[in-house]
Amino acid sequence: MLEISSDLVDQIVRHARTDHPDEACGVIAGPVGTGRPERFIPMINAARSPTFYEFDSADLFKLYREMDDLDEEPVVIYHSHTATEAFPSRTDISLASEPGAHYVLVSTRQTGQDDGPYEFRSFRIVNGEVAEETVKLI
Amino acid sequence: MAIEVRVPTILREYTGGEKSVNAEGDTLHAVISNLEVNYPGIGGRLLDDSGLRRFVNVYLNDEDVRFLDGLNTSVGDQDAITILPAVAGG
């Protein structure tokens, strides 16, 4: 189960809306070992694409060094789908490399940049296996 | 003459859980070959037939080796190498 504040959910959704129709991506870091998502870190999608996302490699390095310095880990790794459901694609599954993270998918396919319904779902992706989990707002 | 190599979570299964290991070599390619000797299997996770895997980032100090000389990048014993899988998807 992912326990996350509604404020962080709002920030993720706002980022996804802003970048629509391109995919948005980012991390919520938290103290190592706690599983608590606390620090919202929106990332630039270096691919700037409606069908692909990738953290810029220099930004990725800075992000991991910063988390290391602060004794944090990536508790949530999020990205948006802008034309399809909020479910990991085959590419998402094959490239997932943080078995301890919650992979959050947001879909903005219904209303794009405008307010309205959205999908927000969370998954574990370990060794190519996807398991959806409950999202509990705290 | 040891070079520090920082290993991401997903590859620590090869290093007995160690976050950081020492390796030797005067180029990145030699360092990876040396890692493979001590931690069998790790090399295949970093390299494929065409070289460094597309979704594996390797940094010499804080510079992505793709902007240096790739696998031929020179490495000295004051250097640190960091391996980070790309965070990417579709």
mmCIF file with all atom_site columns, C-alpha atoms in Angstrom:
data_model
loop_
_atom_site.group_PDB
_atom_site.id
_atom_site.type_symbol
_atom_site.label_atom_id
_atom_site.label_alt_id
_atom_site.label_comp_id
_atom_site.label_asym_id
_atom_site.label_entity_id
_atom_site.label_seq_id
_atom_site.pdbx_PDB_ins_code
_atom_site.Cartn_x
_atom_site.Cartn_y
_atom_site.Cartn_z
_atom_site.occupancy
_atom_site.B_iso_or_equiv
_atom_site.pdbx_formal_charge
_atom_site.auth_seq_id
_atom_site.auth_comp_id
_atom_site.auth_asym_id
_atom_site.auth_atom_id
_atom_site.pdbx_PDB_model_num
ATOM 1   C CA . MET A 1 1   ? 0.000   0.000   0.000   1.00 0.00 ? 1   MET A CA 1
ATOM 2   C CA . LEU A 1 2   ? 1.121   3.545   -0.759  1.00 0.00 ? 2   LEU A CA 1
ATOM 3   C CA . GLU A 1 3   ? 0.332   6.082   1.945   1.00 0.00 ? 3   GLU A CA 1
ATOM 4   C CA . ILE A 1 4   ? 0.664   9.593   0.586   1.00 0.00 ? 4   ILE A CA 1
ATOM 5   C CA . SER A 1 5   ? -0.607  13.046  1.490   1.00 0.00 ? 5   SER A CA 1
ATOM 6   C CA . SER A 1 6   ? -3.309  14.566  -0.699  1.00 0.00 ? 6   SER A CA 1
ATOM 7   C CA . ASP A 1 7   ? -1.053  17.595  -1.069  1.00 0.00 ? 7   ASP A CA 1
ATOM 8   C CA . LEU A 1 8   ? 1.623   15.449  -2.778  1.00 0.00 ? 8   LEU A CA 1
ATOM 9   C CA . VAL A 1 9   ? -1.028  13.825  -4.975  1.00 0.00 ? 9   VAL A CA 1
ATOM 10  C CA . ASP A 1 10  ? -2.164  17.313  -6.008  1.00 0.00 ? 10  ASP A CA 1
ATOM 11  C CA . GLN A 1 11  ? 1.404   18.322  -6.848  1.00 0.00 ? 11  GLN A CA 1
ATOM 12  C CA . ILE A 1 12  ? 1.920   15.238  -9.017  1.00 0.00 ? 12  ILE A CA 1
ATOM 13  C CA . VAL A 1 13  ? -1.377  15.786  -10.843 1.00 0.00 ? 13  VAL A CA 1
ATOM 14  C CA . ARG A 1 14  ? -0.616  19.483  -11.344 1.00 0.00 ? 14  ARG A CA 1
ATOM 15  C CA . HIS A 1 15  ? 2.764   18.596  -12.846 1.00 0.00 ? 15  HIS A CA 1
ATOM 16  C CA . ALA A 1 16  ? 1.150   16.038  -15.155 1.00 0.00 ? 16  ALA A CA 1
ATOM 17  C CA . ARG A 1 17  ? -1.441  18.600  -16.280 1.00 0.00 ? 17  ARG A CA 1
ATOM 18  C CA . THR A 1 18  ? 1.153   21.301  -16.881 1.00 0.00 ? 18  THR A CA 1
ATOM 19  C CA . ASP A 1 19  ? 3.294   19.064  -19.100 1.00 0.00 ? 19  ASP A CA 1
ATOM 20  C CA . HIS A 1 20  ? 0.372   17.488  -20.966 1.00 0.00 ? 20  HIS A CA 1
ATOM 21  C CA . PRO A 1 21  ? 0.441   16.333  -23.803 1.00 0.00 ? 21  PRO A CA 1
ATOM 22  C CA . ASP A 1 22  ? 4.030   15.332  -23.012 1.00 0.00 ? 22  ASP A CA 1
ATOM 23  C CA . GLU A 1 23  ? 4.668   12.867  -20.219 1.00 0.00 ? 23  GLU A CA 1
ATOM 24  C CA . ALA A 1 24  ? 5.663   14.370  -16.869 1.00 0.00 ? 24  ALA A CA 1
ATOM 25  C CA . CYS A 1 25  ? 7.973   12.583  -14.431 1.00 0.00 ? 25  CYS A CA 1
ATOM 26  C CA . GLY A 1 26  ? 9.553   12.958  -11.034 1.00 0.00 ? 26  GLY A CA 1
ATOM 27  C CA . VAL A 1 27  ? 10.335  11.518  -7.639  1.00 0.00 ? 27  VAL A CA 1
ATOM 28  C CA . ILE A 1 28  ? 9.082   11.857  -4.105  1.00 0.00 ? 28  ILE A CA 1
ATOM 29  C CA . ALA A 1 29  ? 11.985  11.189  -1.801  1.00 0.00 ? 29  ALA A CA 1
ATOM 30  C CA . GLY A 1 30  ? 11.721  10.095  1.794   1.00 0.00 ? 30  GLY A CA 1
ATOM 31  C CA . PRO A 1 31  ? 14.018  9.129   4.667   1.00 0.00 ? 31  PRO A CA 1
ATOM 32  C CA . VAL A 1 32  ? 15.770  5.791   4.002   1.00 0.00 ? 32  VAL A CA 1
ATOM 33  C CA . GLY A 1 33  ? 13.889  2.823   5.387   1.00 0.00 ? 33  GLY A CA 1
ATOM 34  C CA . THR A 1 34  ? 10.707  4.678   6.335   1.00 0.00 ? 34  THR A CA 1
ATOM 35  C CA . GLY A 1 35  ? 8.724   4.316   3.127   1.00 0.00 ? 35  GLY A CA 1
ATOM 36  C CA . ARG A 1 36  ? 7.360   7.818   3.722   1.00 0.00 ? 36  ARG A CA 1
ATOM 37  C CA . PRO A 1 37  ? 7.085   9.998   0.608   1.00 0.00 ? 37  PRO A CA 1
ATOM 38  C CA . GLU A 1 38  ? 7.956   13.523  1.742   1.00 0.00 ? 38  GLU A CA 1
ATOM 39  C CA . ARG A 1 39  ? 9.998   15.635  -0.670  1.00 0.00 ? 39  ARG A CA 1
ATOM 40  C CA . PHE A 1 40  ? 8.440   16.396  -4.057  1.00 0.00 ? 40  PHE A CA 1
ATOM 41  C CA . ILE A 1 41  ? 11.034  16.604  -6.826  1.00 0.00 ? 41  ILE A CA 1
ATOM 42  C CA . PRO A 1 42  ? 9.581   17.257  -10.285 1.00 0.00 ? 42  PRO A CA 1
ATOM 43  C CA . MET A 1 43  ? 12.049  16.282  -13.014 1.00 0.00 ? 43  MET A CA 1
ATOM 44  C CA . ILE A 1 44  ? 12.380  17.438  -16.601 1.00 0.00 ? 44  ILE A CA 1
ATOM 45  C CA . ASN A 1 45  ? 11.388  14.832  -19.154 1.00 0.00 ? 45  ASN A CA 1
ATOM 46  C CA . ALA A 1 46  ? 14.504  14.944  -21.326 1.00 0.00 ? 46  ALA A CA 1
ATOM 47  C CA . ALA A 1 47  ? 12.622  13.024  -24.030 1.00 0.00 ? 47  ALA A CA 1
ATOM 48  C CA . ARG A 1 48  ? 9.884   15.723  -24.175 1.00 0.00 ? 48  ARG A CA 1
ATOM 49  C CA . SER A 1 49  ? 7.567   13.165  -25.640 1.00 0.00 ? 49  SER A CA 1
ATOM 50  C CA . PRO A 1 50  ? 3.911   12.157  -25.330 1.00 0.00 ? 50  PRO A CA 1
ATOM 51  C CA . THR A 1 51  ? 4.942   8.483   -25.330 1.00 0.00 ? 51  THR A CA 1
ATOM 52  C CA . PHE A 1 52  ? 8.266   8.350   -23.465 1.00 0.00 ? 52  PHE A CA 1
ATOM 53  C CA . TYR A 1 53  ? 9.999   9.830   -20.459 1.00 0.00 ? 53  TYR A CA 1
ATOM 54  C CA . GLU A 1 54  ? 13.571  9.843   -19.284 1.00 0.00 ? 54  GLU A CA 1
ATOM 55  C CA . PHE A 1 55  ? 15.289  11.851  -16.555 1.00 0.00 ? 55  PHE A CA 1
ATOM 56  C CA . ASP A 1 56  ? 18.136  13.937  -17.942 1.00 0.00 ? 56  ASP A CA 1
ATOM 57  C CA . SER A 1 57  ? 21.359  12.121  -17.077 1.00 0.00 ? 57  SER A CA 1
ATOM 58  C CA . ALA A 1 58  ? 23.033  15.083  -15.334 1.00 0.00 ? 58  ALA A CA 1
ATOM 59  C CA . ASP A 1 59  ? 19.848  15.783  -13.350 1.00 0.00 ? 59  ASP A CA 1
ATOM 60  C CA . LEU A 1 60  ? 19.680  12.091  -12.412 1.00 0.00 ? 60  LEU A CA 1
ATOM 61  C CA . PHE A 1 61  ? 23.210  12.200  -11.031 1.00 0.00 ? 61  PHE A CA 1
ATOM 62  C CA . LYS A 1 62  ? 22.471  15.341  -8.996  1.00 0.00 ? 62  LYS A CA 1
ATOM 63  C CA . LEU A 1 63  ? 19.223  13.841  -7.698  1.00 0.00 ? 63  LEU A CA 1
ATOM 64  C CA . TYR A 1 64  ? 20.874  10.654  -6.429  1.00 0.00 ? 64  TYR A CA 1
ATOM 65  C CA . ARG A 1 65  ? 23.793  12.513  -4.910  1.00 0.00 ? 65  ARG A CA 1
ATOM 66  C CA . GLU A 1 66  ? 21.414  14.855  -3.109  1.00 0.00 ? 66  GLU A CA 1
ATOM 67  C CA . MET A 1 67  ? 19.264  11.985  -1.812  1.00 0.00 ? 67  MET A CA 1
ATOM 68  C CA . ASP A 1 68  ? 22.411  10.212  -0.653  1.00 0.00 ? 68  ASP A CA 1
ATOM 69  C CA . ASP A 1 69  ? 23.600  13.320  1.220   1.00 0.00 ? 69  ASP A CA 1
ATOM 70  C CA . LEU A 1 70  ? 20.204  13.665  2.906   1.00 0.00 ? 70  LEU A CA 1
ATOM 71  C CA . ASP A 1 71  ? 19.841  9.923   3.715   1.00 0.00 ? 71  ASP A CA 1
ATOM 72  C CA . GLU A 1 72  ? 16.851  9.705   1.426   1.00 0.00 ? 72  GLU A CA 1
ATOM 73  C CA . GLU A 1 73  ? 15.691  7.227   -1.152  1.00 0.00 ? 73  GLU A CA 1
ATOM 74  C CA . PRO A 1 74  ? 13.196  7.443   -4.034  1.00 0.00 ? 74  PRO A CA 1
ATOM 75  C CA . VAL A 1 75  ? 9.994   6.348   -2.283  1.00 0.00 ? 75  VAL A CA 1
ATOM 76  C CA . VAL A 1 76  ? 7.776   7.243   -5.240  1.00 0.00 ? 76  VAL A CA 1
ATOM 77  C CA . ILE A 1 77  ? 8.768   7.414   -8.900  1.00 0.00 ? 77  ILE A CA 1
ATOM 78  C CA . TYR A 1 78  ? 5.931   8.946   -10.882 1.00 0.00 ? 78  TYR A CA 1
ATOM 79  C CA . HIS A 1 79  ? 5.153   9.634   -14.494 1.00 0.00 ? 79  HIS A CA 1
ATOM 80  C CA . SER A 1 80  ? 2.107   10.421  -16.556 1.00 0.00 ? 80  SER A CA 1
ATOM 81  C CA . HIS A 1 81  ? 0.428   8.792   -19.487 1.00 0.00 ? 81  HIS A CA 1
ATOM 82  C CA . THR A 1 82  ? -1.330  11.338  -21.618 1.00 0.00 ? 82  THR A CA 1
ATOM 83  C CA . ALA A 1 83  ? -3.349  9.179   -24.014 1.00 0.00 ? 83  ALA A CA 1
ATOM 84  C CA . THR A 1 84  ? -3.552  5.789   -22.317 1.00 0.00 ? 84  THR A CA 1
ATOM 85  C CA . GLU A 1 85  ? -4.576  4.341   -18.971 1.00 0.00 ? 85  GLU A CA 1
ATOM 86  C CA . ALA A 1 86  ? -2.562  4.763   -15.784 1.00 0.00 ? 86  ALA A CA 1
ATOM 87  C CA . PHE A 1 87  ? -1.010  1.317   -16.003 1.00 0.00 ? 87  PHE A CA 1
ATOM 88  C CA . PRO A 1 88  ? 2.683   0.491   -16.589 1.00 0.00 ? 88  PRO A CA 1
ATOM 89  C CA . SER A 1 89  ? 3.531   -0.002  -20.258 1.00 0.00 ? 89  SER A CA 1
ATOM 90  C CA . ARG A 1 90  ? 5.809   -2.774  -21.437 1.00 0.00 ? 90  ARG A CA 1
ATOM 91  C CA . THR A 1 91  ? 8.642   -0.233  -21.586 1.00 0.00 ? 91  THR A CA 1
ATOM 92  C CA . ASP A 1 92  ? 7.883   0.948   -18.044 1.00 0.00 ? 92  ASP A CA 1
ATOM 93  C CA . ILE A 1 93  ? 8.139   -2.625  -16.817 1.00 0.00 ? 93  ILE A CA 1
ATOM 94  C CA . SER A 1 94  ? 11.343  -3.490  -18.646 1.00 0.00 ? 94  SER A CA 1
ATOM 95  C CA . LEU A 1 95  ? 13.117  -0.312  -17.480 1.00 0.00 ? 95  LEU A CA 1
ATOM 96  C CA . ALA A 1 96  ? 11.916  -0.268  -13.873 1.00 0.00 ? 96  ALA A CA 1
ATOM 97  C CA . SER A 1 97  ? 15.054  -0.438  -11.752 1.00 0.00 ? 97  SER A CA 1
ATOM 98  C CA . GLU A 1 98  ? 14.025  0.569   -8.237  1.00 0.00 ? 98  GLU A CA 1
ATOM 99  C CA . PRO A 1 99  ? 12.422  -2.535  -6.740  1.00 0.00 ? 99  PRO A CA 1
ATOM 100 C CA . GLY A 1 100 ? 11.839  -0.690  -3.461  1.00 0.00 ? 100 GLY A CA 1
ATOM 101 C CA . ALA A 1 101 ? 9.922   2.202   -5.013  1.00 0.00 ? 101 ALA A CA 1
ATOM 102 C CA . HIS A 1 102 ? 6.227   2.775   -5.560  1.00 0.00 ? 102 HIS A CA 1
ATOM 103 C CA . TYR A 1 103 ? 5.717   3.413   -9.257  1.00 0.00 ? 103 TYR A CA 1
ATOM 104 C CA . VAL A 1 104 ? 2.908   5.946   -9.549  1.00 0.00 ? 104 VAL A CA 1
ATOM 105 C CA . LEU A 1 105 ? 1.108   6.390   -12.857 1.00 0.00 ? 105 LEU A CA 1
ATOM 106 C CA . VAL A 1 106 ? -1.171  9.326   -13.570 1.00 0.00 ? 106 VAL A CA 1
ATOM 107 C CA . SER A 1 107 ? -3.300  9.566   -16.665 1.00 0.00 ? 107 SER A CA 1
ATOM 108 C CA . THR A 1 108 ? -4.425  12.926  -18.015 1.00 0.00 ? 108 THR A CA 1
ATOM 109 C CA . ARG A 1 109 ? -6.123  11.385  -21.035 1.00 0.00 ? 109 ARG A CA 1
ATOM 110 C CA . GLN A 1 110 ? -9.599  12.554  -20.045 1.00 0.00 ? 110 GLN A CA 1
ATOM 111 C CA . THR A 1 111 ? -9.180  16.301  -19.597 1.00 0.00 ? 111 THR A CA 1
ATOM 112 C CA . GLY A 1 112 ? -5.560  17.090  -20.489 1.00 0.00 ? 112 GLY A CA 1
ATOM 113 C CA . GLN A 1 113 ? -4.424  20.390  -18.990 1.00 0.00 ? 113 GLN A CA 1
ATOM 114 C CA . ASP A 1 114 ? -7.873  21.174  -17.606 1.00 0.00 ? 114 ASP A CA 1
ATOM 115 C CA . ASP A 1 115 ? -9.341  20.266  -14.245 1.00 0.00 ? 115 ASP A CA 1
ATOM 116 C CA . GLY A 1 116 ? -11.495 17.185  -14.206 1.00 0.00 ? 116 GLY A CA 1
ATOM 117 C CA . PRO A 1 117 ? -11.231 13.468  -13.680 1.00 0.00 ? 117 PRO A CA 1
ATOM 118 C CA . TYR A 1 118 ? -7.808  11.853  -13.687 1.00 0.00 ? 118 TYR A CA 1
ATOM 119 C CA . GLU A 1 119 ? -6.438  8.418   -12.913 1.00 0.00 ? 119 GLU A CA 1
ATOM 120 C CA . PHE A 1 120 ? -3.866  7.953   -10.143 1.00 0.00 ? 120 PHE A CA 1
ATOM 121 C CA . ARG A 1 121 ? -2.615  4.436   -9.461  1.00 0.00 ? 121 ARG A CA 1
ATOM 122 C CA . SER A 1 122 ? 0.393   2.882   -7.750  1.00 0.00 ? 122 SER A CA 1
ATOM 123 C CA . PHE A 1 123 ? 2.373   -0.262  -8.534  1.00 0.00 ? 123 PHE A CA 1
ATOM 124 C CA . ARG A 1 124 ? 5.347   -2.276  -7.446  1.00 0.00 ? 124 ARG A CA 1
ATOM 125 C CA . ILE A 1 125 ? 7.485   -3.437  -10.331 1.00 0.00 ? 125 ILE A CA 1
ATOM 126 C CA . VAL A 1 126 ? 9.993   -6.135  -9.369  1.00 0.00 ? 126 VAL A CA 1
ATOM 127 C CA . ASN A 1 127 ? 11.820  -8.401  -11.813 1.00 0.00 ? 127 ASN A CA 1
ATOM 128 C CA . GLY A 1 128 ? 9.342   -7.660  -14.573 1.00 0.00 ? 128 GLY A CA 1
ATOM 129 C CA . GLU A 1 129 ? 6.333   -8.430  -12.350 1.00 0.00 ? 129 GLU A CA 1
ATOM 130 C CA . VAL A 1 130 ? 3.721   -5.724  -11.797 1.00 0.00 ? 130 VAL A CA 1
ATOM 131 C CA . ALA A 1 131 ? 1.537   -5.633  -8.696  1.00 0.00 ? 131 ALA A CA 1
ATOM 132 C CA . GLU A 1 132 ? -1.006  -2.878  -8.201  1.00 0.00 ? 132 GLU A CA 1
ATOM 133 C CA . GLU A 1 133 ? -1.394  -1.590  -4.661  1.00 0.00 ? 133 GLU A CA 1
ATOM 134 C CA . THR A 1 134 ? -3.924  0.481   -2.769  1.00 0.00 ? 134 THR A CA 1
ATOM 135 C CA . VAL A 1 135 ? -3.342  4.221   -2.497  1.00 0.00 ? 135 VAL A CA 1
ATOM 136 C CA . LYS A 1 136 ? -4.293  5.602   0.912   1.00 0.00 ? 136 LYS A CA 1
ATOM 137 C CA . LEU A 1 137 ? -4.536  9.369   1.317   1.00 0.00 ? 137 LEU A CA 1
ATOM 138 C CA . ILE A 1 138 ? -3.236  10.636  4.636   1.00 0.00 ? 138 ILE A CA 1
ATOM 139 C CA . MET B 2 1   ? 45.454  1.815   -7.297  1.00 0.00 ? 1   MET B CA 1
ATOM 140 C CA . ALA B 2 2   ? 41.813  1.324   -6.497  1.00 0.00 ? 2   ALA B CA 1
ATOM 141 C CA . ILE B 2 3   ? 38.950  3.155   -8.094  1.00 0.00 ? 3   ILE B CA 1
ATOM 142 C CA . GLU B 2 4   ? 35.754  3.559   -6.127  1.00 0.00 ? 4   GLU B CA 1
ATOM 143 C CA . VAL B 2 5   ? 32.678  2.320   -7.976  1.00 0.00 ? 5   VAL B CA 1
ATOM 144 C CA . ARG B 2 6   ? 29.249  3.227   -6.577  1.00 0.00 ? 6   ARG B CA 1
ATOM 145 C CA . VAL B 2 7   ? 26.740  0.514   -7.299  1.00 0.00 ? 7   VAL B CA 1
ATOM 146 C CA . PRO B 2 8   ? 22.983  1.129   -7.599  1.00 0.00 ? 8   PRO B CA 1
ATOM 147 C CA . THR B 2 9   ? 20.491  -0.876  -5.525  1.00 0.00 ? 9   THR B CA 1
ATOM 148 C CA . ILE B 2 10  ? 19.471  -3.068  -8.433  1.00 0.00 ? 10  ILE B CA 1
ATOM 149 C CA . LEU B 2 11  ? 23.046  -4.296  -9.017  1.00 0.00 ? 11  LEU B CA 1
ATOM 150 C CA . ARG B 2 12  ? 23.944  -4.894  -5.374  1.00 0.00 ? 12  ARG B CA 1
ATOM 151 C CA . GLU B 2 13  ? 22.840  -8.503  -5.734  1.00 0.00 ? 13  GLU B CA 1
ATOM 152 C CA . TYR B 2 14  ? 26.206  -8.968  -7.476  1.00 0.00 ? 14  TYR B CA 1
ATOM 153 C CA . THR B 2 15  ? 28.273  -7.144  -4.837  1.00 0.00 ? 15  THR B CA 1
ATOM 154 C CA . GLY B 2 16  ? 26.936  -8.893  -1.762  1.00 0.00 ? 16  GLY B CA 1
ATOM 155 C CA . GLY B 2 17  ? 24.847  -5.852  -0.956  1.00 0.00 ? 17  GLY B CA 1
ATOM 156 C CA . GLU B 2 18  ? 27.773  -3.409  -1.031  1.00 0.00 ? 18  GLU B CA 1
ATOM 157 C CA . LYS B 2 19  ? 26.934  0.144   -2.132  1.00 0.00 ? 19  LYS B CA 1
ATOM 158 C CA . SER B 2 20  ? 30.478  0.855   -3.119  1.00 0.00 ? 20  SER B CA 1
ATOM 159 C CA . VAL B 2 21  ? 33.275  -1.447  -4.277  1.00 0.00 ? 21  VAL B CA 1
ATOM 160 C CA . ASN B 2 22  ? 36.844  -1.013  -5.438  1.00 0.00 ? 22  ASN B CA 1
ATOM 161 C CA . ALA B 2 23  ? 38.028  -1.894  -8.906  1.00 0.00 ? 23  ALA B CA 1
ATOM 162 C CA . GLU B 2 24  ? 41.146  -1.495  -11.020 1.00 0.00 ? 24  GLU B CA 1
ATOM 163 C CA . GLY B 2 25  ? 41.782  -0.435  -14.581 1.00 0.00 ? 25  GLY B CA 1
ATOM 164 C CA . ASP B 2 26  ? 43.001  2.535   -16.580 1.00 0.00 ? 26  ASP B CA 1
ATOM 165 C CA . THR B 2 27  ? 39.912  2.855   -18.766 1.00 0.00 ? 27  THR B CA 1
ATOM 166 C CA . LEU B 2 28  ? 36.234  2.428   -18.030 1.00 0.00 ? 28  LEU B CA 1
ATOM 167 C CA . HIS B 2 29  ? 36.234  -0.738  -20.110 1.00 0.00 ? 29  HIS B CA 1
ATOM 168 C CA . ALA B 2 30  ? 39.091  -2.186  -18.046 1.00 0.00 ? 30  ALA B CA 1
ATOM 169 C CA . VAL B 2 31  ? 37.298  -1.242  -14.815 1.00 0.00 ? 31  VAL B CA 1
ATOM 170 C CA . ILE B 2 32  ? 34.137  -3.031  -15.945 1.00 0.00 ? 32  ILE B CA 1
ATOM 171 C CA . SER B 2 33  ? 36.172  -6.101  -16.937 1.00 0.00 ? 33  SER B CA 1
ATOM 172 C CA . ASN B 2 34  ? 37.754  -6.061  -13.494 1.00 0.00 ? 34  ASN B CA 1
ATOM 173 C CA . LEU B 2 35  ? 34.329  -5.761  -11.844 1.00 0.00 ? 35  LEU B CA 1
ATOM 174 C CA . GLU B 2 36  ? 33.141  -8.775  -13.837 1.00 0.00 ? 36  GLU B CA 1
ATOM 175 C CA . VAL B 2 37  ? 36.076  -10.842 -12.507 1.00 0.00 ? 37  VAL B CA 1
ATOM 176 C CA . ASN B 2 38  ? 35.195  -10.054 -8.891  1.00 0.00 ? 38  ASN B CA 1
ATOM 177 C CA . TYR B 2 39  ? 31.418  -9.816  -9.240  1.00 0.00 ? 39  TYR B CA 1
ATOM 178 C CA . PRO B 2 40  ? 30.462  -12.231 -12.019 1.00 0.00 ? 40  PRO B CA 1
ATOM 179 C CA . GLY B 2 41  ? 27.338  -11.223 -13.902 1.00 0.00 ? 41  GLY B CA 1
ATOM 180 C CA . ILE B 2 42  ? 27.589  -7.497  -13.324 1.00 0.00 ? 42  ILE B CA 1
ATOM 181 C CA . GLY B 2 43  ? 29.339  -6.875  -16.651 1.00 0.00 ? 43  GLY B CA 1
ATOM 182 C CA . GLY B 2 44  ? 26.392  -8.177  -18.638 1.00 0.00 ? 44  GLY B CA 1
ATOM 183 C CA . ARG B 2 45  ? 24.113  -5.745  -16.866 1.00 0.00 ? 45  ARG B CA 1
ATOM 184 C CA . LEU B 2 46  ? 26.291  -2.840  -17.970 1.00 0.00 ? 46  LEU B CA 1
ATOM 185 C CA . LEU B 2 47  ? 27.332  -3.847  -21.468 1.00 0.00 ? 47  LEU B CA 1
ATOM 186 C CA . ASP B 2 48  ? 25.719  -5.378  -24.519 1.00 0.00 ? 48  ASP B CA 1
ATOM 187 C CA . ASP B 2 49  ? 27.178  -6.186  -27.940 1.00 0.00 ? 49  ASP B CA 1
ATOM 188 C CA . SER B 2 50  ? 27.201  -2.535  -28.944 1.00 0.00 ? 50  SER B CA 1
ATOM 189 C CA . GLY B 2 51  ? 28.863  -1.234  -25.777 1.00 0.00 ? 51  GLY B CA 1
ATOM 190 C CA . LEU B 2 52  ? 27.380  0.500   -22.774 1.00 0.00 ? 52  LEU B CA 1
ATOM 191 C CA . ARG B 2 53  ? 23.704  -0.354  -22.451 1.00 0.00 ? 53  ARG B CA 1
ATOM 192 C CA . ARG B 2 54  ? 21.366  2.426   -23.569 1.00 0.00 ? 54  ARG B CA 1
ATOM 193 C CA . PHE B 2 55  ? 19.574  2.687   -20.227 1.00 0.00 ? 55  PHE B CA 1
ATOM 194 C CA . VAL B 2 56  ? 22.597  2.459   -17.964 1.00 0.00 ? 56  VAL B CA 1
ATOM 195 C CA . ASN B 2 57  ? 24.311  5.734   -17.069 1.00 0.00 ? 57  ASN B CA 1
ATOM 196 C CA . VAL B 2 58  ? 27.918  5.680   -15.941 1.00 0.00 ? 58  VAL B CA 1
ATOM 197 C CA . TYR B 2 59  ? 29.590  8.772   -14.533 1.00 0.00 ? 59  TYR B CA 1
ATOM 198 C CA . LEU B 2 60  ? 33.268  9.502   -14.076 1.00 0.00 ? 60  LEU B CA 1
ATOM 199 C CA . ASN B 2 61  ? 33.160  11.741  -11.021 1.00 0.00 ? 61  ASN B CA 1
ATOM 200 C CA . ASP B 2 62  ? 30.129  13.850  -11.982 1.00 0.00 ? 62  ASP B CA 1
ATOM 201 C CA . GLU B 2 63  ? 30.339  13.597  -15.770 1.00 0.00 ? 63  GLU B CA 1
ATOM 202 C CA . ASP B 2 64  ? 28.329  11.157  -17.883 1.00 0.00 ? 64  ASP B CA 1
ATOM 203 C CA . VAL B 2 65  ? 30.927  9.078   -19.754 1.00 0.00 ? 65  VAL B CA 1
ATOM 204 C CA . ARG B 2 66  ? 28.851  9.450   -22.942 1.00 0.00 ? 66  ARG B CA 1
ATOM 205 C CA . PHE B 2 67  ? 30.095  13.045  -22.977 1.00 0.00 ? 67  PHE B CA 1
ATOM 206 C CA . LEU B 2 68  ? 33.661  11.850  -22.396 1.00 0.00 ? 68  LEU B CA 1
ATOM 207 C CA . ASP B 2 69  ? 35.136  8.905   -24.321 1.00 0.00 ? 69  ASP B CA 1
ATOM 208 C CA . GLY B 2 70  ? 32.550  6.282   -23.418 1.00 0.00 ? 70  GLY B CA 1
ATOM 209 C CA . LEU B 2 71  ? 34.139  2.958   -22.564 1.00 0.00 ? 71  LEU B CA 1
ATOM 210 C CA . ASN B 2 72  ? 37.546  4.347   -23.584 1.00 0.00 ? 72  ASN B CA 1
ATOM 211 C CA . THR B 2 73  ? 37.372  7.086   -20.952 1.00 0.00 ? 73  THR B CA 1
ATOM 212 C CA . SER B 2 74  ? 40.633  7.210   -18.985 1.00 0.00 ? 74  SER B CA 1
ATOM 213 C CA . VAL B 2 75  ? 40.307  6.492   -15.299 1.00 0.00 ? 75  VAL B CA 1
ATOM 214 C CA . GLY B 2 76  ? 42.809  7.316   -12.547 1.00 0.00 ? 76  GLY B CA 1
ATOM 215 C CA . ASP B 2 77  ? 42.972  6.202   -8.954  1.00 0.00 ? 77  ASP B CA 1
ATOM 216 C CA . GLN B 2 78  ? 41.633  9.507   -7.645  1.00 0.00 ? 78  GLN B CA 1
ATOM 217 C CA . ASP B 2 79  ? 38.478  9.003   -9.679  1.00 0.00 ? 79  ASP B CA 1
ATOM 218 C CA . ALA B 2 80  ? 35.103  7.698   -8.615  1.00 0.00 ? 80  ALA B CA 1
ATOM 219 C CA . ILE B 2 81  ? 32.727  5.920   -10.937 1.00 0.00 ? 81  ILE B CA 1
ATOM 220 C CA . THR B 2 82  ? 28.980  5.992   -10.328 1.00 0.00 ? 82  THR B CA 1
ATOM 221 C CA . ILE B 2 83  ? 26.553  3.645   -12.044 1.00 0.00 ? 83  ILE B CA 1
ATOM 222 C CA . LEU B 2 84  ? 22.897  4.696   -12.214 1.00 0.00 ? 84  LEU B CA 1
ATOM 223 C CA . PRO B 2 85  ? 20.170  2.983   -14.200 1.00 0.00 ? 85  PRO B CA 1
ATOM 224 C CA . ALA B 2 86  ? 18.175  5.448   -16.278 1.00 0.00 ? 86  ALA B CA 1
ATOM 225 C CA . VAL B 2 87  ? 14.824  6.431   -14.842 1.00 0.00 ? 87  VAL B CA 1
ATOM 226 C CA . ALA B 2 88  ? 12.773  6.081   -17.978 1.00 0.00 ? 88  ALA B CA 1
ATOM 227 C CA . GLY B 2 89  ? 9.752   4.454   -19.503 1.00 0.00 ? 89  GLY B CA 1
ATOM 228 C CA . GLY B 2 90  ? 6.947   4.858   -21.972 1.00 0.00 ? 90  GLY B CA 1
#
